[in-house]
Structures are given as structure tokens and as C-alpha cells.
């Protein structure tokens, strides 16, 4: 993929050359080479020990889930139509929320990274707020905004007869609300690291700003967008608080896997463990699969 | 107050230092000032309580009560009374779904008293051998329909909820209020499709409070607690699904005397009055 011709070799980031990147920089995918070597032997103990404890902290609960899983009754627990319904809904909604995040989040990230406007710091803080906000608070806020009686929601209801709570669309909105910041942050970071001179070059060659964005910037930041999308998807898949608060819980319509797990835990902990394992397996499969495909710098 | 002034001055000094450091320090100083203020406040109230104590009882220390979410209002009142009657004691509550609380107790959560919204969840605790003595039913709770204020949809019975176009929320059957609602619906042979099965009774009620749903089947006590924000509609089928609320002293209690005294207060005439006012029925 990246076989630079000598005449138009993309300069490594930070090389400081001010010449134009070549005749057709549009199509070229620029990837920064990363030193993948690292230290092999002689890891200092003060680093190794906390690293291992950290690893245990992150992995042990998942291992415990495997150990305590009711393997014998697993087939019965997992073949119920409710489980597949919840899983399918989870996957569909998380994917839809990621799509929404991509369509809205990438332009937002571009705005934050490339356009200097007053109050940019504040806007960035607001955009990242859902990251730290308790999801339930997010759900309440969504109800206040888009609920049947909400600030905007009452107009949606009056004019179009649309109400988002208790609908699958509501789940997607709730998930996009909590997941989009991950994408925006990731894409904005990549944009800031990417060299703006390519866009400037495109502009000097007569491309409009949007064309430059579409044909130069977007391919340039594709790995960052993919990474952000995976993060957002994973976050959306695990979304619980905002979903149950904003969209409620109805099997097949708004009951995603995390909700099913939570309610199963109320009177059938074994079923909750089984459901958790399914969600875990799906998440690992997708994260691992996508990581190899998109996120490894070649 | 002096301490907070000093903090302010320190944060002012730090303004000269570099930017990132400044924010960090100011935040730290702010937090420290808050902590200092909080400490002042709590020590003030502590001394006030001490001076107000008449030395009537020997009870002291903290009582941790795990109680069903539906008991929040009445138990909070009772907790305040208890602390007033027994200076030097502190009642700490953990309100939540009975199942979650029971799971917490069997998992080793440090609690002295457990008040559950159903015998089934209490059985989780007693079966695990975590209760000291047999649980006693102290109140009962009956279902009621919560509607929008003024009852604009003119709901007068459980059957009215099955009418099309109404957004009704029920509790999930996994939690006691949902199980009770299911029982009432089954007993009256009604088929009701809600828009959502909520995870607990308060979130079912709140969907009506927020006007997102038109009606919810909740407890009488919740309708009462919501005051003007909802209207209550009683329905006869609720008699088929009355929940008993058991209370028990827990084996792991580290403050048995105070815990027993709290249970006694809940079961006393005074406690009964508070609970009845909240809408609970006597067993």
C-alpha cells in the first residue's frame, strides 16, 4: 500500500520540509512509522510489578466470570429467544449509534481541530462531558431534551408525532450520546497529529475546503477514525444507564444485553453470568478482529 | 473560616506559576478548602449534638440499614427520629432494590438491619444464614395506578390501562412490584402490553412524573410520596397482590443493641404512624 515514489515521498511527521507533497497527494495514505521494537529483556521491577498488578486487576474479574459460569446449564440459558433478541438488538443499536457518531462526530472533531473559533475550549469540554457524566444523568438529560415533555421533544411530538423514549431509536440516541465523545476525541487527536500542510497544498491547487477534507484529510486520518469508531461501538454496546433511563426496557424493542443482564441478576444470577459471557465474547471478538484489521500501523 | 481564607491566598499566589500547574493547584486548594469547611461544619454539628445530649440512653455508634427503595421516605424520617432520641447514634441507609440489597448482604456487605419489600428477597438472606432470628412482617404495601396529575385519561380501573394509545409502564417481573403487578393482572385475566418494564418501582413512577408515560402500576406509598406530581387510582385487583415487608436483624451486625432499638422504633406505635402516613398498610 505505502510504496512512496521517490518524487513524492511523504515527509515523516515533524520533518519540517515545506515543499509541496507531490503531484497526487490525494490518494496517498500517509502512515507514520512507529517503532514497534521496544525493550525485550531487562524490564525494571518498579515497572513490571505495577504493570502485572494492573493486568490482574483488569483481567481477573473476567476470569472469575469464566470460572463461575454455569457451563452445564449454559446451552439452555443461551438458546432462549429472549437472549438472541437482546443480543441482536444490542448489535444493531450499537452499530447504528456508531454510524450516527461517525456522521456527526467526524465533522465535529474537524471543527474542533482545524477551526479557531471563540469558545472552542468550552465547546470541547461540553463535547467530552458525556465521558465523565454518569450515564444515568445522561439519560435524565436526554429525557429533559428529547422526552415527550422535553424541551425539544414536545415539539417533535406535537409536529411529527415522534417520541423517542421507549423506542429503538431512543436506544440509538442514548448510545450515540455516550459513545460519540470517544470518536470525537480520537479523531480530533489524530487530526491534530496529522500534518495540515497537505490540506493547505490541496487548497493551493484549487480544491475547496470540503474537497480537501474529503480527499486529503479523511484518508489521512482513516486509522484514527476507525479506532474511534471501534471505541464508540464498544462503548455503545456496553451502554446501560442512559439506555434504561431514556429508552426504558422492553424485550425486542429497547432491551439490550446490558439491560437483560441487569434484570436477570435480580432473580437469576446464573442467567446473568451466562448473558455476561455472551456480551464479553462478542466484544472481545470484535475488538480483537478490528484491531488487527484497522488499528495496527503497517 | 480562617482556614478557607488561607487557602484562598495560597491559590492566589500560585497564579504566578505556570498555567497547567496553576489550575491543578487551584483545584487542589479548592478541594482542600471544601474539605476544611466540611470538617468545620461537621465538627460544629457534632459539638452541638453533644451539648444537646441529655444522656438518656447508652446507645451509640452507627446503625446501617439496608432497606427497600419504597421505604426511603418513611425510614429517613424514622432514622432522624432515632438519632434525635438516641444522641450519639447515626443511622446510615442504603436504599435500593430488595434483590440487590439481599445480594449485597449475602455477599458480605456490612449491614445491621435489612428491611425488604418481599418475603422472597428476605428468604435469600435467611436461607444464607445471614439473619439473626426470624424476620417479622412490619408493613404491607398495595399496588395503585399512578396517572398524570388530574387523571386526564380518565383511568378508573386496571382494565382502562389495556386500552390502546395509552403509554403504560410496569415494573419488570424480576422485581417485587413487577411480580405483584403480574399477579394482579393474571388474577383479573387482563392482558396489558406496557411500553417498558422498568428496573424498579421508582423509575416506573418517574416515567409518569416526567410525563413520558401516561400511567404506571406502582405502590400506594410511591403515589403518596410523589405528592402532586401524579394522581393515584386504586383498583380492587390490587388486593390479590399485596406485598409483605419483612424486617430482620442481621447476624453480622456490629451494633446489635442499636440495631434492635431501630427495629423496635419501626415496629412501635410511633413508627407505625409514620409508615401509615406514607401509605403502608398494617399487617
XYZ file of C-alpha atoms in Angstrom:
581
model
C 0.000 0.000 0.000
C 2.577 2.571 1.018
C 5.240 2.410 -1.636
C 6.276 6.025 -1.969
C 7.733 7.028 -5.318
C 10.957 8.971 -4.830
C 9.500 12.140 -6.296
C 6.584 12.337 -3.898
C 7.605 10.647 -0.743
C 5.552 11.963 2.124
C 7.774 13.581 4.675
C 7.681 11.988 8.081
C 5.662 13.996 10.544
C 7.684 16.751 12.069
C 10.413 16.644 9.442
C 9.959 20.320 8.787
C 10.144 20.367 4.993
C 7.927 22.994 3.483
C 7.729 21.757 -0.100
C 4.512 20.533 -1.642
C 3.922 16.862 -1.053
C 3.763 15.868 -4.712
C 1.560 15.630 -7.700
C -1.145 13.412 -6.347
C -1.094 13.536 -2.587
C -4.853 12.933 -2.543
C -4.689 9.222 -2.953
C -1.680 8.618 -0.840
C -2.172 7.149 2.531
C 0.308 8.549 4.900
C 1.114 6.443 7.834
C 3.602 7.254 10.436
C 6.020 4.536 11.077
C 6.117 3.542 14.634
C 8.929 1.862 16.378
C 7.428 -1.457 17.218
C 10.589 -2.890 18.678
C 10.551 -1.940 22.328
C 12.557 -3.348 25.139
C 12.799 -7.069 25.216
C 14.871 -8.065 28.194
C 15.591 -6.339 31.470
C 12.302 -4.751 32.369
C 12.851 -2.837 35.619
C 10.937 -4.251 38.539
C 9.291 -0.920 39.510
C 7.626 -1.006 36.104
C 6.982 -4.704 35.802
C 5.291 -5.168 39.162
C 2.614 -2.472 38.819
C 2.117 -3.490 35.210
C 1.356 -7.041 36.251
C -0.928 -5.936 39.086
C -2.724 -3.683 36.628
C -3.127 -6.581 34.242
C -4.527 -8.772 37.015
C -6.942 -6.035 38.074
C -8.305 -5.803 34.550
C -8.369 -9.469 33.677
C -9.172 -11.201 36.966
C -12.878 -10.238 37.081
C -13.322 -11.591 33.584
C -11.553 -14.833 34.503
C -13.778 -15.116 37.573
C -16.782 -14.799 35.296
C -15.480 -17.758 33.312
C -14.775 -19.805 36.436
C -18.192 -19.173 37.930
C -20.067 -19.657 34.682
C -22.763 -22.317 34.863
C -21.341 -24.252 31.936
C -23.722 -27.157 32.321
C -26.891 -25.110 32.105
C -25.340 -22.750 29.575
C -26.963 -24.270 26.474
C -30.417 -23.868 28.000
C -29.723 -20.359 29.198
C -28.386 -19.203 25.874
C -30.783 -20.764 23.433
C -33.774 -18.800 24.665
C -35.164 -16.450 22.030
C -35.001 -13.565 24.510
C -31.229 -13.782 24.645
C -30.833 -13.660 20.892
C -33.359 -10.887 20.679
C -31.399 -8.831 23.193
C -28.080 -9.613 21.554
C -29.336 -8.748 18.083
C -30.828 -5.517 19.333
C -27.554 -4.691 21.090
C -25.523 -5.231 17.936
C -27.929 -3.337 15.698
C -28.233 -0.387 18.068
C -24.502 -0.166 18.778
C -23.759 -0.200 15.062
C -26.407 2.417 14.351
C -25.096 4.573 17.176
C -21.598 4.265 15.726
C -22.890 5.299 12.316
C -24.582 8.332 13.849
C -21.378 9.125 15.717
C -19.356 8.914 12.514
C -21.674 11.147 10.524
C -21.883 13.780 13.227
C -18.703 13.212 15.179
C -16.069 13.380 12.453
C -17.169 16.860 11.290
C -17.350 17.941 14.932
C -13.824 16.699 15.536
C -12.647 18.501 12.392
C -14.247 21.703 13.634
C -12.518 21.379 16.984
C -9.142 20.546 15.491
C -8.955 22.826 12.480
C -11.150 25.856 13.030
C -10.208 28.506 15.516
C -13.392 29.941 16.894
C -14.164 31.730 20.143
C -15.143 29.404 22.950
C -13.511 26.384 21.367
C -12.187 25.216 24.713
C -15.652 25.373 26.199
C -17.170 23.506 23.263
C -14.535 20.807 23.588
C -15.296 20.484 27.292
C -19.008 20.180 26.564
C -18.404 17.578 23.881
C -16.351 15.446 26.220
C -18.726 15.854 29.134
C -20.655 12.618 28.445
C -17.373 10.771 29.007
C -17.349 11.661 32.665
C -21.059 12.129 33.231
C -22.755 9.221 34.996
C -24.780 7.542 32.235
C -27.965 7.805 34.288
C -27.509 11.564 34.366
C -27.121 11.406 30.609
C -30.413 9.528 30.424
C -32.193 12.099 32.538
C -30.717 14.900 30.445
C -31.902 13.185 27.275
C -35.395 12.865 28.736
C -35.377 16.569 29.546
C -34.337 17.375 25.981
C -35.997 14.747 23.823
C -38.652 13.212 26.031
C -42.327 13.531 25.222
C -42.405 16.514 27.542
C -38.842 17.628 26.821
C -37.520 20.963 25.622
C -37.302 19.784 22.010
C -39.191 16.529 22.409
C -42.574 18.184 22.917
C -42.263 19.852 19.506
C -41.233 16.578 17.909
C -44.318 15.055 19.448
C -46.655 17.893 18.505
C -45.441 18.373 14.946
C -44.376 14.950 13.822
C -45.850 12.632 16.423
C -42.384 11.345 17.184
C -41.488 10.342 20.692
C -38.101 8.804 21.340
C -38.489 7.260 24.800
C -39.469 3.597 24.748
C -38.360 3.204 21.130
C -35.383 1.559 19.465
C -34.450 4.958 18.051
C -34.281 6.159 21.621
C -31.738 3.433 22.395
C -29.627 4.580 19.436
C -29.808 8.204 20.587
C -28.827 7.259 24.136
C -25.937 5.147 22.909
C -24.747 7.804 20.477
C -24.861 10.350 23.293
C -22.418 8.384 25.418
C -20.338 6.924 22.576
C -19.779 9.887 20.255
C -17.312 11.685 22.558
C -14.966 8.701 22.253
C -14.984 9.075 18.499
C -14.633 12.860 18.587
C -11.680 12.721 20.969
C -9.966 10.032 18.970
C -10.475 11.755 15.622
C -9.548 15.167 16.966
C -6.315 13.761 18.358
C -5.478 12.196 15.016
C -6.317 15.414 13.190
C -4.021 17.395 15.434
C -1.227 14.927 14.833
C -1.825 14.952 11.076
C 0.069 17.495 9.037
C -2.274 20.323 7.915
C 0.091 21.228 5.098
C -1.434 18.575 2.874
C -4.776 20.292 3.171
C -3.136 23.631 2.518
C -1.454 22.179 -0.513
C -4.760 20.867 -1.756
C -6.245 24.313 -1.251
C -3.457 25.975 -3.236
C -4.174 23.519 -6.020
C -7.737 24.736 -6.154
C -9.590 22.251 -4.011
C -12.382 23.602 -1.907
C -12.144 23.086 1.811
C -14.699 20.327 1.710
C -12.964 18.578 -1.172
C -9.684 18.842 0.688
C -11.335 17.353 3.736
C -12.920 14.560 1.755
C -9.975 13.637 -0.445
C -6.971 14.515 1.683
C -7.843 14.765 5.352
C -10.200 11.840 5.601
C -7.826 9.250 4.071
C -5.063 10.718 6.192
C -6.915 10.177 9.439
C -8.683 6.942 8.480
C -6.877 4.826 11.106
C -7.833 7.306 13.805
C -11.437 7.343 12.633
C -11.504 3.547 12.644
C -10.027 3.419 16.124
C -12.548 5.974 17.340
C -15.389 4.070 15.707
C -14.352 0.838 17.410
C -14.166 2.612 20.761
C -17.543 4.197 20.210
C -19.058 0.906 19.120
C -17.724 -0.900 22.179
C -18.971 1.864 24.456
C -22.379 1.793 22.819
C -22.572 -1.980 23.147
C -21.965 -1.750 26.875
C -24.278 1.209 27.435
C -26.676 0.687 30.301
C -27.564 3.721 32.386
C -28.655 6.182 29.744
C -30.493 3.473 27.834
C -32.583 2.221 30.736
C -33.318 5.768 31.846
C -34.143 7.236 28.465
C -35.416 4.318 26.418
C -36.823 2.033 29.088
C -36.811 -1.728 28.947
C -38.990 -3.710 26.584
C -37.879 -7.054 25.139
C -37.176 -6.823 21.434
C -37.545 -3.062 21.308
C -35.332 -1.448 23.889
C -33.970 -4.298 25.969
C -30.300 -4.532 25.034
C -27.935 -7.094 26.512
C -26.705 -4.961 29.421
C -30.324 -4.386 30.485
C -31.083 -8.076 30.155
C -28.036 -8.876 32.289
C -29.053 -6.373 34.950
C -32.596 -7.657 35.204
C -31.511 -11.289 35.101
C -29.250 -10.554 38.045
C -32.332 -9.651 40.098
C -33.549 -13.194 40.398
C -31.366 -15.491 38.333
C -27.672 -14.729 38.801
C -26.667 -17.764 36.730
C -28.516 -16.435 33.731
C -26.867 -13.057 34.290
C -23.432 -14.675 34.214
C -24.290 -16.555 31.039
C -25.532 -13.388 29.351
C -22.461 -11.502 30.518
C -20.260 -14.104 28.890
C -22.039 -13.730 25.581
C -21.555 -9.983 25.653
C -17.941 -10.467 26.660
C -17.276 -12.924 23.846
C -18.856 -10.662 21.250
C -16.922 -7.637 22.488
C -13.595 -9.461 22.524
C -14.184 -10.939 19.098
C -14.951 -7.579 17.553
C -12.249 -5.637 19.365
C -9.600 -8.233 18.543
C -10.746 -8.638 14.959
C -10.945 -4.937 14.239
C -7.694 -4.228 15.972
C -5.748 -6.411 13.616
C -7.524 -5.075 10.625
C -7.622 -1.371 11.266
C -5.641 -0.283 14.193
C -2.229 -1.801 13.637
C 0.055 0.591 11.829
C 1.582 -1.216 8.891
C -13.451 30.327 58.409
C -9.785 31.264 58.879
C -8.635 28.120 57.203
C -10.543 28.817 53.997
C -9.089 32.348 53.817
C -5.616 30.957 53.985
C -6.398 28.528 51.193
C -7.613 31.347 49.013
C -4.438 33.294 49.500
C -2.360 30.294 48.631
C -4.265 29.739 45.439
C -3.752 33.394 44.613
C -0.009 33.020 44.951
C 0.021 30.050 42.677
C -1.412 32.205 39.932
C 2.112 33.331 39.168
C 3.276 29.831 38.401
C 2.811 28.098 35.099
C -0.593 27.624 33.695
C -1.251 23.913 33.996
C 0.250 23.844 37.440
C -1.887 26.744 38.443
C -5.124 25.026 37.537
C -4.087 21.858 39.277
C -3.072 23.668 42.417
C -6.120 25.860 42.459
C -8.280 22.778 42.136
C -6.356 21.127 44.928
C -6.629 24.209 47.112
C -10.325 24.444 46.350
C -10.822 20.839 47.316
C -8.787 21.363 50.460
C -10.828 24.436 51.342
C -14.012 22.494 50.824
C -12.717 19.681 52.971
C -11.694 22.138 55.658
C -15.111 23.775 55.560
C -16.794 20.390 55.654
C -14.679 19.412 58.628
C -15.600 22.657 60.387
C -19.280 22.071 59.645
C -19.319 18.503 60.851
C -17.351 19.283 63.982
C -19.759 22.111 64.713
C -22.788 19.905 64.415
C -21.000 17.228 66.394
C -20.380 19.539 69.303
C -23.922 20.852 69.078
C -25.264 17.311 69.270
C -23.013 16.601 72.206
C -24.125 19.687 74.092
C -27.760 18.867 73.333
C -27.470 15.313 74.603
C -29.210 14.663 77.867
C -27.558 11.298 78.364
C -30.848 9.424 78.262
C -29.570 6.287 76.518
C -26.353 4.395 76.274
C -26.810 3.562 72.624
C -24.108 4.873 70.370
C -22.369 4.262 67.113
C -23.617 3.686 63.630
C -26.541 1.576 62.523
C -26.508 0.577 58.876
C -29.939 -0.200 57.497
C -30.442 -1.804 54.102
C -33.986 -1.013 53.098
C -36.198 -1.390 50.053
C -36.353 1.717 47.887
C -40.057 2.113 48.668
C -39.184 2.732 52.319
C -36.973 5.699 51.565
C -39.233 8.497 52.781
C -40.610 6.844 55.907
C -37.331 5.268 57.008
C -35.468 8.520 56.509
C -37.967 10.166 58.861
C -37.616 7.324 61.338
C -33.836 7.482 61.116
C -33.878 11.160 62.012
C -36.166 10.467 64.968
C -33.901 7.657 66.100
C -30.846 9.873 66.022
C -32.704 12.535 67.974
C -33.915 10.055 70.574
C -30.516 8.450 70.903
C -27.859 11.139 70.613
C -24.538 9.719 69.615
C -26.069 7.278 67.186
C -26.026 7.592 63.449
C -28.375 5.749 61.143
C -26.998 5.149 57.687
C -29.320 3.905 54.989
C -28.746 2.071 51.811
C -31.932 2.188 49.813
C -32.254 0.129 46.688
C -33.939 -2.793 45.012
C -34.543 -5.508 47.601
C -32.825 -8.092 45.419
C -29.700 -6.024 45.014
C -29.610 -5.342 48.733
C -30.085 -9.028 49.555
C -27.286 -9.908 47.172
C -25.122 -7.317 48.888
C -25.840 -8.764 52.326
C -25.135 -12.357 51.323
C -22.006 -11.044 49.637
C -20.793 -9.650 52.942
C -21.937 -6.031 52.907
C -21.651 -4.563 56.400
C -25.283 -4.061 57.396
C -27.114 -4.291 60.706
C -30.743 -4.327 59.617
C -32.456 -5.477 56.444
C -35.957 -4.348 55.528
C -37.141 -5.984 52.342
C -40.088 -5.344 50.072
C -40.919 -9.016 49.727
C -40.609 -12.266 51.691
C -38.871 -13.818 48.685
C -35.919 -11.455 48.860
C -35.804 -11.779 52.641
C -35.630 -15.541 52.132
C -32.425 -15.045 50.149
C -30.853 -13.606 53.272
C -32.342 -16.059 55.766
C -31.501 -19.042 53.553
C -27.894 -17.916 53.508
C -27.974 -17.851 57.302
C -27.288 -14.142 57.430
C -30.264 -13.138 59.573
C -30.346 -13.295 63.326
C -33.727 -14.631 64.367
C -36.862 -14.842 62.268
C -37.844 -11.843 60.139
C -41.045 -10.070 61.087
C -43.552 -8.518 58.753
C -43.892 -4.885 59.756
C -45.946 -3.365 56.947
C -47.746 -4.341 53.778
C -47.946 -2.483 50.545
C -50.648 -2.433 47.929
C -50.486 -1.505 44.284
C -52.072 1.577 42.863
C -52.173 3.143 39.423
C -50.230 6.355 39.106
C -51.549 8.658 36.393
C -50.733 12.126 35.207
C -51.930 14.897 37.558
C -55.682 15.332 37.260
C -56.001 11.954 35.554
C -56.537 13.413 32.033
C -57.029 9.956 30.506
C -59.826 9.204 32.974
C -58.324 5.959 34.128
C -60.539 4.328 36.718
C -59.605 0.678 36.608
C -56.854 -1.736 35.702
C -58.800 -2.570 32.564
C -58.564 1.016 31.355
C -54.821 0.574 31.098
C -55.218 -2.070 28.424
C -56.884 0.473 26.158
C -54.888 1.338 23.071
C -52.957 4.565 22.821
C -52.029 4.692 26.475
C -48.378 4.521 27.383
C -48.204 2.366 30.471
C -45.076 1.288 32.293
C -44.823 -1.682 34.615
C -42.023 -2.858 36.829
C -40.045 -5.755 35.462
C -41.242 -9.078 36.783
C -37.809 -9.637 38.257
C -38.507 -7.004 40.912
C -41.280 -7.258 43.540
C -43.538 -4.504 42.205
C -43.476 -6.157 38.787
C -44.225 -9.565 40.231
C -47.145 -8.074 42.144
C -48.469 -6.308 39.058
C -48.244 -9.560 37.101
C -50.189 -11.313 39.847
C -52.912 -8.674 39.815
C -53.160 -8.779 36.019
C -53.283 -12.561 35.948
C -55.911 -12.652 38.677
C -58.125 -10.352 36.653
C -57.290 -12.120 33.369
C -56.153 -8.900 31.761
C -53.565 -8.624 29.052
C -51.506 -5.487 29.259
C -48.618 -4.570 26.996
C -46.594 -1.797 28.558
C -44.110 0.378 26.707
C -41.436 -0.576 29.194
C -40.669 -2.934 32.055
C -38.790 -0.694 34.440
C -35.988 -1.875 36.666
C -37.566 -0.647 39.880
C -40.709 0.971 41.182
C -39.249 4.475 41.428
C -38.152 4.527 37.814
C -41.620 3.317 36.787
C -43.170 6.138 38.795
C -40.712 8.684 37.454
C -41.701 7.938 33.889
C -45.134 9.264 34.835
C -43.731 12.132 36.920
C -41.732 13.184 33.840
C -44.886 12.748 31.727
C -43.139 10.261 29.451
C -45.735 7.636 30.286
C -49.444 8.062 30.908
C -49.712 5.584 33.735
C -47.687 3.210 35.845
C -48.593 0.427 38.222
C -46.691 1.208 41.402
C -47.170 1.036 45.141
C -49.622 3.206 47.024
C -46.674 4.517 49.005
C -44.939 5.715 45.874
C -48.044 7.534 44.694
C -48.283 9.129 48.126
C -44.592 10.085 48.100
C -44.863 11.722 44.675
C -47.488 14.132 46.026
C -48.943 16.469 43.436
C -46.872 15.143 40.603
C -49.131 12.151 39.996
C -52.683 11.140 40.736
C -53.457 7.778 42.320
C -56.166 5.390 41.188
C -56.986 2.455 43.446
C -58.098 -0.781 41.852
C -59.707 -3.772 43.529
C -57.436 -6.355 41.906
C -54.548 -4.977 43.939
C -55.939 -6.907 46.899
C -54.710 -10.054 45.143
C -51.150 -8.848 45.169
C -50.267 -7.345 48.500
C -46.601 -7.342 49.379
C -45.456 -8.116 52.892
C -42.408 -6.215 54.093
C -40.237 -8.227 56.492
C -37.524 -6.703 58.655
C -34.674 -8.602 60.288
C -31.623 -8.097 62.405
C -28.538 -9.356 60.647
C -26.094 -11.810 62.098
C -23.055 -9.813 61.082
C -24.331 -6.737 62.893
C -21.602 -4.979 64.841
C -24.023 -2.801 66.733
C -26.743 -5.209 67.812
C -28.248 -3.072 70.584
C -28.730 -0.018 68.436
C -29.963 -2.182 65.533
C -32.547 -3.827 67.797
C -33.621 -0.407 69.053
C -34.102 0.777 65.488
C -36.254 -2.248 64.627
C -38.245 -1.580 67.804
C -38.819 2.005 66.690
C -40.028 0.820 63.276
C -42.499 -1.523 64.970
C -43.601 0.922 67.657
C -46.792 2.976 67.554
C -44.696 5.938 66.505
C -43.112 4.022 63.660
C -46.471 2.668 62.604
C -47.813 6.201 62.391
C -45.009 7.334 60.097
C -45.398 4.283 57.877
C -49.182 4.547 57.699
C -48.900 8.181 56.744
C -46.640 7.112 53.900
C -49.419 4.837 52.650
C -48.357 1.481 54.060
C -50.924 -0.932 55.434
C -50.633 -2.637 58.769
C -50.096 -6.393 58.689
